[in-house]
Amino acid sequence: MTTDRMPRDKGSEVHGIFEKIAGYYDRMNFVMTLGRHEKWCREVAARVAPAAGGQLLDLATGTGVIALEAARRYPASAVTGVDFSEEMLSRAMAKPGADAIRWQRADAACLPFENESFDGITEGYLLRNVEDLAGVLREQYRVLKPGGRIVILETCPPSGLLKPIMGWGVRVVVPLLGQLVARDRSSYTYLESSTLAFKSPQHIADMLSGLGFRDIGWRKKFFGTNVILWATKPK
Ligand SMILES: C[S@@+](CC[C@H](N)C(=O)[O-])C[C@H]1O[C@@H](n2cnc3c(N)ncnc32)[C@H](O)[C@@H]1O
């Protein structure tokens, strides 16, 4: 594993949470999404579809679910998994298939890569954790090659008719599960508040468009509580 520029400020708070929850992150994810998270990660990996032999970057790789799926799906591609949490990365590196991936500790706000290094970028649950959303997306645009695609898995603030019920579910159920499954209510209270306060898919799509991305689309999941977005950097 290589290490590069490390986080400060809001990053430090988020970093501390993920260092703390790394040991039960996969279990909590399974319970909170009723086992759907792995399926969404498979869809993210399928949608990024790099050219054969391409370079793939999985940002906020965490315990490596998307990176491992991408390495399995595209054996001719080189996959790099980046995260700023050492604890999360160490869980990823202990999983079967991890040797096929280059793991790197770095902050998504300041990526240690040359311009136009990657044919595709994936990320799961990064954006609502960052302070400078536009800056983090701009970094991704910078390191993506023209013609490359970015695929984002994120939580989604509830909207529409189901908003009151889903809002209640996120506010009450998520911290409760944190308490019951992980004995850690406070970290999952952060998940609840960051989800409810986060931007809509339309807002993220507008930001991507403003940065120059094209062919932007998204699909909501799990009663609108999660979303997969995709976009392409024009040639
Ligand atoms: C909720 S986990 C998601 C892990 C994985 N992508 C998944 O779908 O299961 C979010 C990850 O983002 C990482 N992260 C948050 N902010 C980051 C930043 N600025 N730079 C790098 N990693 C970051 C955290 O350390 C954590 O591992």
CSV table of C-alpha atoms and ligand atoms in Angstrom, one decimal:
chain,number,residue,atom,x,y,z
A,1,MET,CA,0.0,0.0,0.0
A,2,THR,CA,1.3,3.5,-0.8
A,3,THR,CA,0.4,6.6,1.1
A,4,ASP,CA,0.0,10.2,0.0
A,5,ARG,CA,-1.4,13.6,1.1
A,6,MET,CA,-3.7,13.1,4.2
A,7,PRO,CA,-6.9,14.9,5.3
A,8,ARG,CA,-7.5,17.8,7.6
A,9,ASP,CA,-10.7,19.5,9.0
A,10,LYS,CA,-14.1,17.9,8.0
A,11,GLY,CA,-12.0,15.2,6.5
A,12,SER,CA,-10.5,14.5,10.0
A,13,GLU,CA,-14.0,13.9,11.5
A,14,VAL,CA,-15.1,11.6,8.7
A,15,HIS,CA,-11.7,9.9,8.7
A,16,GLY,CA,-12.1,9.2,12.5
A,17,ILE,CA,-15.6,7.7,11.9
A,18,PHE,CA,-14.4,5.3,9.2
A,19,GLU,CA,-11.3,4.3,11.2
A,20,LYS,CA,-13.7,3.4,14.1
A,21,ILE,CA,-16.4,1.5,12.1
A,22,ALA,CA,-14.1,-0.5,9.7
A,23,GLY,CA,-14.5,-3.7,11.7
A,24,TYR,CA,-18.3,-3.9,11.4
A,25,TYR,CA,-18.7,-1.8,8.2
A,26,ASP,CA,-19.6,-4.7,5.9
A,27,ARG,CA,-22.0,-6.3,8.4
A,28,MET,CA,-23.8,-3.0,9.0
A,29,ASN,CA,-24.0,-2.4,5.2
A,30,PHE,CA,-25.5,-5.8,4.7
A,31,VAL,CA,-28.2,-5.2,7.4
A,32,MET,CA,-29.0,-1.7,6.4
A,33,THR,CA,-29.5,-2.5,2.7
A,34,LEU,CA,-31.0,-5.9,3.3
A,35,GLY,CA,-28.1,-7.4,1.4
A,36,ARG,CA,-28.5,-5.2,-1.7
A,37,HIS,CA,-25.2,-3.3,-1.4
A,38,GLU,CA,-23.2,-6.0,-3.1
A,39,LYS,CA,-25.6,-6.1,-6.0
A,40,TRP,CA,-25.4,-2.3,-6.5
A,41,CYS,CA,-21.6,-2.6,-6.4
A,42,ARG,CA,-21.8,-5.2,-9.2
A,43,GLU,CA,-23.9,-2.7,-11.2
A,44,VAL,CA,-21.4,0.1,-10.6
A,45,ALA,CA,-18.6,-2.1,-11.8
A,46,ALA,CA,-20.6,-3.3,-14.8
A,47,ARG,CA,-21.5,0.3,-15.8
A,48,VAL,CA,-18.0,1.7,-15.8
A,49,ALA,CA,-17.0,-0.7,-18.7
A,50,PRO,CA,-13.4,0.4,-19.4
A,51,ALA,CA,-11.7,-0.5,-22.7
A,52,ALA,CA,-9.9,-3.8,-22.5
A,53,GLY,CA,-6.6,-3.3,-20.6
A,54,GLY,CA,-7.7,0.0,-19.2
A,55,GLN,CA,-6.8,1.7,-15.9
A,56,LEU,CA,-9.6,1.8,-13.3
A,57,LEU,CA,-9.8,3.9,-10.1
A,58,ASP,CA,-12.1,3.0,-7.2
A,59,LEU,CA,-12.3,6.0,-4.9
A,60,ALA,CA,-13.4,5.7,-1.3
A,61,THR,CA,-12.9,2.1,-1.8
A,62,GLY,CA,-13.4,1.3,1.9
A,63,THR,CA,-13.4,-2.5,2.3
A,64,GLY,CA,-12.9,-2.8,-1.4
A,65,VAL,CA,-16.3,-4.3,-2.5
A,66,ILE,CA,-16.4,-2.3,-5.8
A,67,ALA,CA,-12.7,-2.6,-6.5
A,68,LEU,CA,-12.7,-6.4,-6.0
A,69,GLU,CA,-15.8,-6.8,-8.2
A,70,ALA,CA,-14.1,-4.6,-10.9
A,71,ALA,CA,-10.9,-6.7,-10.8
A,72,ARG,CA,-12.9,-9.9,-11.1
A,73,ARG,CA,-15.0,-8.5,-14.0
A,74,TYR,CA,-12.1,-6.9,-15.9
A,75,PRO,CA,-9.1,-9.2,-15.3
A,76,ALA,CA,-7.1,-7.4,-18.1
A,77,SER,CA,-7.5,-4.0,-16.4
A,78,ALA,CA,-5.4,-2.5,-13.7
A,79,VAL,CA,-7.5,-1.6,-10.7
A,80,THR,CA,-6.4,1.0,-8.1
A,81,GLY,CA,-8.4,1.3,-4.8
A,82,VAL,CA,-8.0,4.6,-2.9
A,83,ASP,CA,-9.2,5.5,0.5
A,84,PHE,CA,-7.9,7.8,3.3
A,85,SER,CA,-8.8,5.3,6.1
A,86,GLU,CA,-6.0,2.9,6.9
A,87,GLU,CA,-8.4,0.6,8.8
A,88,MET,CA,-10.8,0.4,5.9
A,89,LEU,CA,-8.0,-0.4,3.5
A,90,SER,CA,-6.5,-3.1,5.8
A,91,ARG,CA,-9.9,-4.9,5.7
A,92,ALA,CA,-9.9,-4.6,1.9
A,93,MET,CA,-6.4,-5.9,1.6
A,94,ALA,CA,-7.3,-9.0,3.7
A,95,LYS,CA,-10.0,-10.1,1.3
A,96,PRO,CA,-9.7,-12.9,-1.3
A,97,GLY,CA,-8.6,-11.4,-4.6
A,98,ALA,CA,-7.0,-8.3,-3.0
A,99,ASP,CA,-3.6,-9.1,-4.5
A,100,ALA,CA,-5.0,-8.2,-7.9
A,101,ILE,CA,-5.5,-4.6,-6.8
A,102,ARG,CA,-3.1,-1.7,-6.1
A,103,TRP,CA,-4.3,-0.1,-2.8
A,104,GLN,CA,-3.4,3.4,-2.1
A,105,ARG,CA,-4.0,5.7,0.9
A,106,ALA,CA,-4.9,9.2,-0.4
A,107,ASP,CA,-7.5,12.0,0.0
A,108,ALA,CA,-10.1,12.2,-2.8
A,109,ALA,CA,-9.8,16.0,-2.6
A,110,CYS,CA,-6.2,15.9,-3.8
A,111,LEU,CA,-5.5,12.8,-5.9
A,112,PRO,CA,-1.8,11.9,-6.3
A,113,PHE,CA,-2.3,11.0,-10.0
A,114,GLU,CA,-1.3,12.7,-13.3
A,115,ASN,CA,-4.0,14.3,-15.5
A,116,GLU,CA,-5.9,11.7,-17.7
A,117,SER,CA,-4.5,8.6,-15.9
A,118,PHE,CA,-7.7,6.5,-15.7
A,119,ASP,CA,-10.1,5.0,-18.2
A,120,GLY,CA,-12.9,4.7,-15.6
A,121,ILE,CA,-13.6,5.8,-12.1
A,122,THR,CA,-16.0,4.2,-9.6
A,123,GLU,CA,-16.9,5.3,-6.1
A,124,GLY,CA,-19.3,4.2,-3.4
A,125,TYR,CA,-20.6,6.7,-0.8
A,126,LEU,CA,-17.8,9.2,-1.1
A,127,LEU,CA,-19.5,12.5,-2.1
A,128,ARG,CA,-21.7,13.1,1.0
A,129,ASN,CA,-18.6,12.8,3.1
A,130,VAL,CA,-16.6,15.5,1.5
A,131,GLU,CA,-16.4,19.2,2.3
A,132,ASP,CA,-15.7,20.5,-1.2
A,133,LEU,CA,-18.0,18.5,-3.4
A,134,ALA,CA,-17.2,20.5,-6.6
A,135,GLY,CA,-13.5,20.2,-5.9
A,136,VAL,CA,-13.7,16.4,-5.4
A,137,LEU,CA,-15.6,16.0,-8.7
A,138,ARG,CA,-13.2,18.3,-10.5
A,139,GLU,CA,-10.3,16.1,-9.3
A,140,GLN,CA,-12.1,13.1,-10.9
A,141,TYR,CA,-12.6,15.0,-14.1
A,142,ARG,CA,-8.9,15.8,-14.1
A,143,VAL,CA,-7.6,12.3,-13.7
A,144,LEU,CA,-10.1,10.7,-16.1
A,145,LYS,CA,-9.1,10.2,-19.7
A,146,PRO,CA,-11.4,11.7,-22.4
A,147,GLY,CA,-14.0,9.1,-23.2
A,148,GLY,CA,-13.7,7.7,-19.7
A,149,ARG,CA,-16.8,7.1,-17.5
A,150,ILE,CA,-17.4,7.8,-13.9
A,151,VAL,CA,-20.0,5.7,-11.9
A,152,ILE,CA,-21.2,6.9,-8.5
A,153,LEU,CA,-23.1,5.0,-5.8
A,154,GLU,CA,-24.6,7.3,-3.2
A,155,THR,CA,-27.2,7.6,-0.6
A,156,CYS,CA,-30.1,9.9,-1.6
A,157,PRO,CA,-32.3,12.2,0.5
A,158,PRO,CA,-35.9,10.9,0.4
A,159,SER,CA,-38.3,12.7,-1.9
A,160,GLY,CA,-41.8,12.5,-3.4
A,161,LEU,CA,-44.7,10.7,-1.8
A,162,LEU,CA,-42.6,8.3,0.3
A,163,LYS,CA,-40.5,11.2,1.7
A,164,PRO,CA,-42.1,11.2,5.2
A,165,ILE,CA,-42.0,7.5,5.6
A,166,MET,CA,-38.4,7.1,4.2
A,167,GLY,CA,-37.2,10.1,6.1
A,168,TRP,CA,-38.5,8.6,9.3
A,169,GLY,CA,-36.9,5.3,8.4
A,170,VAL,CA,-33.5,6.9,7.9
A,171,ARG,CA,-33.8,9.0,11.0
A,172,VAL,CA,-34.9,6.2,13.3
A,173,VAL,CA,-33.9,2.9,11.8
A,174,VAL,CA,-30.3,3.7,10.8
A,175,PRO,CA,-29.1,4.8,14.3
A,176,LEU,CA,-31.1,2.0,15.9
A,177,LEU,CA,-29.4,-0.6,13.7
A,178,GLY,CA,-26.1,1.0,14.5
A,179,GLN,CA,-26.9,0.5,18.2
A,180,LEU,CA,-28.2,-3.1,17.8
A,181,VAL,CA,-25.7,-4.5,15.3
A,182,ALA,CA,-22.5,-2.5,16.0
A,183,ARG,CA,-23.2,-1.0,19.5
A,184,ASP,CA,-22.3,2.3,17.9
A,185,ARG,CA,-25.2,4.7,17.6
A,186,SER,CA,-23.2,7.9,17.2
A,187,SER,CA,-21.4,6.8,14.0
A,188,TYR,CA,-24.7,5.8,12.4
A,189,THR,CA,-26.3,9.0,13.5
A,190,TYR,CA,-23.7,10.7,11.3
A,191,LEU,CA,-24.8,8.5,8.4
A,192,GLU,CA,-28.4,9.4,9.0
A,193,SER,CA,-27.7,13.2,9.1
A,194,SER,CA,-25.3,13.2,6.2
A,195,THR,CA,-27.8,11.3,4.1
A,196,LEU,CA,-30.8,13.6,4.9
A,197,ALA,CA,-28.6,16.7,4.3
A,198,PHE,CA,-27.1,15.5,1.0
A,199,LYS,CA,-27.9,16.7,-2.5
A,200,SER,CA,-30.4,15.3,-4.9
A,201,PRO,CA,-29.3,13.2,-7.9
A,202,GLN,CA,-30.4,16.2,-10.1
A,203,HIS,CA,-28.1,18.5,-8.2
A,204,ILE,CA,-25.1,16.2,-8.6
A,205,ALA,CA,-26.0,15.7,-12.3
A,206,ASP,CA,-26.0,19.5,-12.7
A,207,MET,CA,-22.6,19.7,-11.1
A,208,LEU,CA,-21.2,17.0,-13.3
A,209,SER,CA,-22.6,18.8,-16.4
A,210,GLY,CA,-21.1,22.1,-15.2
A,211,LEU,CA,-17.7,20.4,-15.0
A,212,GLY,CA,-18.0,19.2,-18.6
A,213,PHE,CA,-19.3,15.6,-18.2
A,214,ARG,CA,-21.8,14.4,-20.7
A,215,ASP,CA,-24.2,11.4,-21.2
A,216,ILE,CA,-25.3,11.8,-17.5
A,217,GLY,CA,-27.9,9.5,-16.1
A,218,TRP,CA,-29.0,7.9,-12.8
A,219,ARG,CA,-31.2,5.2,-11.3
A,220,LYS,CA,-32.6,5.3,-7.8
A,221,LYS,CA,-32.5,2.2,-5.7
A,222,PHE,CA,-34.2,0.9,-2.6
A,223,PHE,CA,-37.3,3.2,-2.4
A,224,GLY,CA,-35.2,6.1,-3.5
A,225,THR,CA,-32.7,6.0,-0.6
A,226,ASN,CA,-29.7,5.1,-2.8
A,227,VAL,CA,-28.8,6.1,-6.3
A,228,ILE,CA,-26.3,5.1,-9.0
A,229,LEU,CA,-25.2,8.0,-11.3
A,230,TRP,CA,-23.0,7.8,-14.4
A,231,ALA,CA,-21.4,10.3,-16.7
A,232,THR,CA,-18.8,10.4,-19.4
A,233,LYS,CA,-15.9,12.9,-20.0
A,234,PRO,CA,-16.2,13.9,-23.7
A,235,LYS,CA,-13.4,12.9,-26.2
B,1,LIG,C1,-19.3,4.5,3.3
B,1,LIG,S1,-17.7,4.0,2.9
B,1,LIG,C2,-17.8,3.3,1.3
B,1,LIG,C3,-16.9,2.1,1.0
B,1,LIG,C4,-17.2,1.5,-0.3
B,1,LIG,N1,-17.0,2.4,-1.4
B,1,LIG,C5,-18.6,0.8,-0.3
B,1,LIG,O1,-19.4,1.1,-1.2
B,1,LIG,O2,-18.8,0.0,0.5
B,1,LIG,C6,-17.0,5.6,2.6
B,1,LIG,C7,-15.5,5.5,2.4
B,1,LIG,O3,-15.0,6.8,1.9
B,1,LIG,C8,-13.8,7.1,2.5
B,1,LIG,N2,-13.6,8.5,2.4
B,1,LIG,C9,-14.4,9.5,2.9
B,1,LIG,N3,-13.9,10.7,2.5
B,1,LIG,C10,-12.8,10.5,1.8
B,1,LIG,C11,-11.8,11.3,1.2
B,1,LIG,N4,-11.9,12.6,1.3
B,1,LIG,N5,-10.7,10.7,0.6
B,1,LIG,C12,-10.6,9.3,0.5
B,1,LIG,N6,-11.5,8.5,1.1
B,1,LIG,C13,-12.6,9.1,1.8
B,1,LIG,C14,-14.0,6.6,4.0
B,1,LIG,O4,-12.7,6.4,4.6
B,1,LIG,C15,-14.8,5.3,3.7
B,1,LIG,O5,-13.9,4.2,3.6
